[in-house]
Amino acid sequence: MSFISLSQWITLLGDKSHCIIFLNENGDAVSFDEACAEEPLWQVMLNWRNIHLCDPHQKAKLSRLVQASLDFGEQGSTPLPPPVKLETETGRVLYIDAVPVPIQLREQLNGAHALLYIREVAHASDFFKEFLQQEYHLTPAEASVTIRLAAGASLRAASKQLNISIWTARSHLRSIFQKTNTHRQAELVALLAHADY
């Protein structure tokens, strides 16, 4: 099996910021979306397992994510792992997510059991905000306050940056503490430092 480095693999994206790969029950690619199919170099990338990642931890996370999406049943009581974040030596950030395909749609998607969704994120903070909203059920305003606090800003500085009153920021902070099950700003920052986004 020939491996493609992450940098080469991202180069295959070209100017596209996303791609969808359809996976069969074994996790092998059955087809690509039309945007990817136009690019002849995508034919080299017939298997996601060919991606060479320097970090074995990230490779294992990607394998677990794909396997979990393939094993995900209709009753799906176990939540899927979060998307895998990958960075190249040049600083480009890529997220790979796997989505199970319902049984009713598999025939229409060439027998695909899962979709591997690959996207490049121009600003990691945009994804972090989305992560906070999904993982902790924060509102967009609460997520904005949380991002600034996680970056080391005081509540007063965060309120000025967001152009909101200190009272509104405090109200958001109380809600953030409740939703994240934390009690102090230091606990919140520690929680976010270990978040897997």
CSV table of C-alpha atoms in Angstrom, one decimal:
chain,number,residue,atom,x,y,z
A,1,MET,CA,0.0,0.0,0.0
A,2,SER,CA,1.4,3.4,-0.9
A,3,PHE,CA,1.0,6.2,1.5
A,4,ILE,CA,0.3,9.9,0.9
A,5,SER,CA,1.6,12.4,3.3
A,6,LEU,CA,-0.9,14.7,4.9
A,7,SER,CA,0.6,17.7,3.1
A,8,GLN,CA,0.2,15.9,-0.3
A,9,TRP,CA,-3.3,14.8,0.6
A,10,ILE,CA,-4.4,18.3,1.4
A,11,THR,CA,-2.8,19.5,-1.8
A,12,LEU,CA,-5.2,17.2,-3.5
A,13,LEU,CA,-8.0,19.4,-2.2
A,14,GLY,CA,-6.6,22.2,-4.3
A,15,ASP,CA,-8.8,25.3,-4.0
A,16,LYS,CA,-11.7,23.2,-2.6
A,17,SER,CA,-12.4,23.6,1.1
A,18,HIS,CA,-14.3,20.3,1.5
A,19,CYS,CA,-14.9,16.8,0.0
A,20,ILE,CA,-17.1,13.9,0.8
A,21,ILE,CA,-15.9,10.3,0.4
A,22,PHE,CA,-18.5,7.5,0.4
A,23,LEU,CA,-17.4,4.4,2.4
A,24,ASN,CA,-18.7,0.8,2.0
A,25,GLU,CA,-19.1,-1.6,4.9
A,26,ASN,CA,-15.4,-2.3,5.0
A,27,GLY,CA,-14.5,1.4,5.1
A,28,ASP,CA,-13.2,1.5,1.5
A,29,ALA,CA,-14.1,4.3,-0.8
A,30,VAL,CA,-17.0,3.5,-3.2
A,31,SER,CA,-17.2,7.0,-4.8
A,32,PHE,CA,-16.5,10.6,-4.2
A,33,ASP,CA,-18.7,13.6,-4.5
A,34,GLU,CA,-18.9,15.4,-7.9
A,35,ALA,CA,-16.5,18.1,-6.8
A,36,CYS,CA,-13.8,15.6,-5.9
A,37,ALA,CA,-14.5,13.4,-8.9
A,38,GLU,CA,-13.5,16.2,-11.3
A,39,GLU,CA,-10.0,16.2,-9.9
A,40,PRO,CA,-8.0,13.2,-11.5
A,41,LEU,CA,-5.5,13.2,-8.5
A,42,TRP,CA,-8.4,12.0,-6.3
A,43,GLN,CA,-8.1,8.6,-8.0
A,44,VAL,CA,-4.9,8.2,-6.1
A,45,MET,CA,-6.7,8.6,-2.8
A,46,LEU,CA,-8.9,5.5,-3.1
A,47,ASN,CA,-8.6,4.6,0.6
A,48,TRP,CA,-8.5,6.9,3.6
A,49,ARG,CA,-6.1,4.4,5.2
A,50,ASN,CA,-3.5,5.7,2.8
A,51,ILE,CA,-3.2,8.9,4.6
A,52,HIS,CA,0.1,9.0,6.4
A,53,LEU,CA,-0.1,10.8,9.7
A,54,CYS,CA,3.0,11.4,11.8
A,55,ASP,CA,1.0,11.2,15.0
A,56,PRO,CA,-0.1,7.7,15.7
A,57,HIS,CA,-2.7,9.0,18.2
A,58,GLN,CA,-4.4,11.0,15.4
A,59,LYS,CA,-4.3,8.0,13.1
A,60,ALA,CA,-5.9,5.9,15.8
A,61,LYS,CA,-8.6,8.5,16.4
A,62,LEU,CA,-9.4,8.6,12.6
A,63,SER,CA,-9.6,4.8,12.6
A,64,ARG,CA,-11.9,4.8,15.6
A,65,LEU,CA,-14.1,7.5,14.1
A,66,VAL,CA,-14.5,5.6,10.8
A,67,GLN,CA,-15.2,2.3,12.5
A,68,ALA,CA,-17.7,3.9,14.9
A,69,SER,CA,-19.6,5.3,12.0
A,70,LEU,CA,-19.6,2.0,10.2
A,71,ASP,CA,-20.8,0.2,13.4
A,72,PHE,CA,-23.4,2.8,14.2
A,73,GLY,CA,-26.8,1.0,14.1
A,74,GLU,CA,-30.3,2.4,13.6
A,75,GLN,CA,-30.8,2.5,17.4
A,76,GLY,CA,-27.4,4.2,17.7
A,77,SER,CA,-27.3,4.8,21.5
A,78,THR,CA,-23.6,5.4,21.6
A,79,PRO,CA,-22.6,8.8,20.4
A,80,LEU,CA,-20.0,9.0,17.6
A,81,PRO,CA,-16.5,10.3,18.4
A,82,PRO,CA,-15.8,14.0,17.6
A,83,PRO,CA,-14.2,15.0,14.3
A,84,VAL,CA,-10.5,14.5,14.0
A,85,LYS,CA,-8.4,17.7,13.7
A,86,LEU,CA,-5.3,17.4,11.6
A,87,GLU,CA,-2.7,20.1,11.0
A,88,THR,CA,0.0,20.2,8.3
A,89,GLU,CA,3.5,21.5,8.7
A,90,THR,CA,2.4,24.7,6.9
A,91,GLY,CA,-0.3,25.3,9.4
A,92,ARG,CA,-3.4,24.4,7.4
A,93,VAL,CA,-6.1,22.9,9.6
A,94,LEU,CA,-8.3,20.1,8.4
A,95,TYR,CA,-11.2,18.3,10.1
A,96,ILE,CA,-12.4,14.8,9.2
A,97,ASP,CA,-15.8,13.7,10.3
A,98,ALA,CA,-17.7,10.4,9.6
A,99,VAL,CA,-21.4,10.2,9.3
A,100,PRO,CA,-23.4,6.9,9.2
A,101,VAL,CA,-25.8,6.5,6.3
A,102,PRO,CA,-29.3,5.2,7.1
A,103,ILE,CA,-30.2,1.8,5.6
A,104,GLN,CA,-32.9,3.4,3.4
A,105,LEU,CA,-30.3,5.6,1.7
A,106,ARG,CA,-27.5,3.1,1.1
A,107,GLU,CA,-28.7,1.9,-2.2
A,108,GLN,CA,-29.1,5.4,-3.6
A,109,LEU,CA,-25.5,6.1,-2.5
A,110,ASN,CA,-23.7,3.2,-4.2
A,111,GLY,CA,-24.0,1.0,-1.1
A,112,ALA,CA,-22.3,3.6,1.1
A,113,HIS,CA,-22.5,2.8,4.8
A,114,ALA,CA,-20.8,6.0,5.9
A,115,LEU,CA,-19.7,9.4,4.6
A,116,LEU,CA,-16.3,10.7,5.3
A,117,TYR,CA,-16.6,14.5,5.3
A,118,ILE,CA,-13.3,16.4,5.0
A,119,ARG,CA,-13.1,20.1,5.3
A,120,GLU,CA,-10.4,22.7,5.6
A,121,VAL,CA,-11.1,25.4,8.2
A,122,ALA,CA,-9.6,28.8,7.5
A,123,HIS,CA,-10.0,30.0,11.0
A,124,ALA,CA,-9.8,27.4,13.8
A,125,SER,CA,-11.7,29.7,16.1
A,126,ASP,CA,-14.8,29.3,13.9
A,127,PHE,CA,-14.7,25.6,14.4
A,128,PHE,CA,-14.1,26.1,18.2
A,129,LYS,CA,-17.2,28.2,18.4
A,130,GLU,CA,-19.2,25.6,16.6
A,131,PHE,CA,-17.7,22.9,18.9
A,132,LEU,CA,-18.7,24.8,22.0
A,133,GLN,CA,-22.3,25.2,20.7
A,134,GLN,CA,-22.7,21.6,19.9
A,135,GLU,CA,-20.8,20.0,22.8
A,136,TYR,CA,-22.0,22.2,25.6
A,137,HIS,CA,-25.2,23.6,24.1
A,138,LEU,CA,-23.9,27.2,24.4
A,139,THR,CA,-25.6,30.0,22.5
A,140,PRO,CA,-23.5,31.9,19.9
A,141,ALA,CA,-23.1,34.8,22.3
A,142,GLU,CA,-22.1,32.4,25.2
A,143,ALA,CA,-19.6,30.7,22.9
A,144,SER,CA,-18.1,34.0,21.9
A,145,VAL,CA,-17.6,34.9,25.6
A,146,THR,CA,-16.1,31.5,26.3
A,147,ILE,CA,-13.6,31.8,23.4
A,148,ARG,CA,-12.3,35.1,24.8
A,149,LEU,CA,-12.0,33.7,28.3
A,150,ALA,CA,-10.2,30.6,27.0
A,151,ALA,CA,-7.7,32.9,25.3
A,152,GLY,CA,-6.9,34.5,28.6
A,153,ALA,CA,-9.1,37.6,28.5
A,154,SER,CA,-10.8,38.9,31.7
A,155,LEU,CA,-14.6,39.1,31.7
A,156,ARG,CA,-14.4,42.9,31.4
A,157,ALA,CA,-12.0,42.7,28.4
A,158,ALA,CA,-14.2,40.1,26.8
A,159,SER,CA,-17.3,42.3,27.2
A,160,LYS,CA,-15.4,45.2,25.6
A,161,GLN,CA,-14.2,43.1,22.7
A,162,LEU,CA,-17.7,41.8,22.1
A,163,ASN,CA,-19.3,45.3,22.7
A,164,ILE,CA,-21.6,44.1,25.4
A,165,SER,CA,-22.1,45.3,28.9
A,166,ILE,CA,-20.3,43.7,31.8
A,167,TRP,CA,-23.7,42.7,33.2
A,168,THR,CA,-24.6,40.8,30.0
A,169,ALA,CA,-21.2,39.1,30.1
A,170,ARG,CA,-21.7,38.1,33.7
A,171,SER,CA,-25.1,36.7,32.8
A,172,HIS,CA,-23.5,34.7,29.9
A,173,LEU,CA,-20.8,33.5,32.3
A,174,ARG,CA,-23.3,32.1,34.8
A,175,SER,CA,-25.0,30.2,32.0
A,176,ILE,CA,-21.7,29.0,30.7
A,177,PHE,CA,-20.7,27.7,34.2
A,178,GLN,CA,-24.1,25.9,34.4
A,179,LYS,CA,-23.8,24.3,31.0
A,180,THR,CA,-20.2,23.2,31.3
A,181,ASN,CA,-20.6,22.1,35.0
A,182,THR,CA,-17.8,24.4,36.1
A,183,HIS,CA,-17.8,27.0,38.9
A,184,ARG,CA,-14.9,29.3,38.3
A,185,GLN,CA,-13.2,30.8,35.3
A,186,ALA,CA,-10.0,28.7,36.0
A,187,GLU,CA,-12.0,25.5,35.9
A,188,LEU,CA,-13.6,26.5,32.6
A,189,VAL,CA,-10.2,27.3,31.0
A,190,ALA,CA,-8.8,24.0,32.3
A,191,LEU,CA,-11.8,22.1,30.8
A,192,LEU,CA,-11.4,23.8,27.4
A,193,ALA,CA,-7.6,23.3,27.4
A,194,HIS,CA,-8.3,19.5,27.4
A,195,ALA,CA,-11.3,19.6,25.0
A,196,ASP,CA,-10.8,17.4,22.0
A,197,TYR,CA,-11.9,19.6,19.1
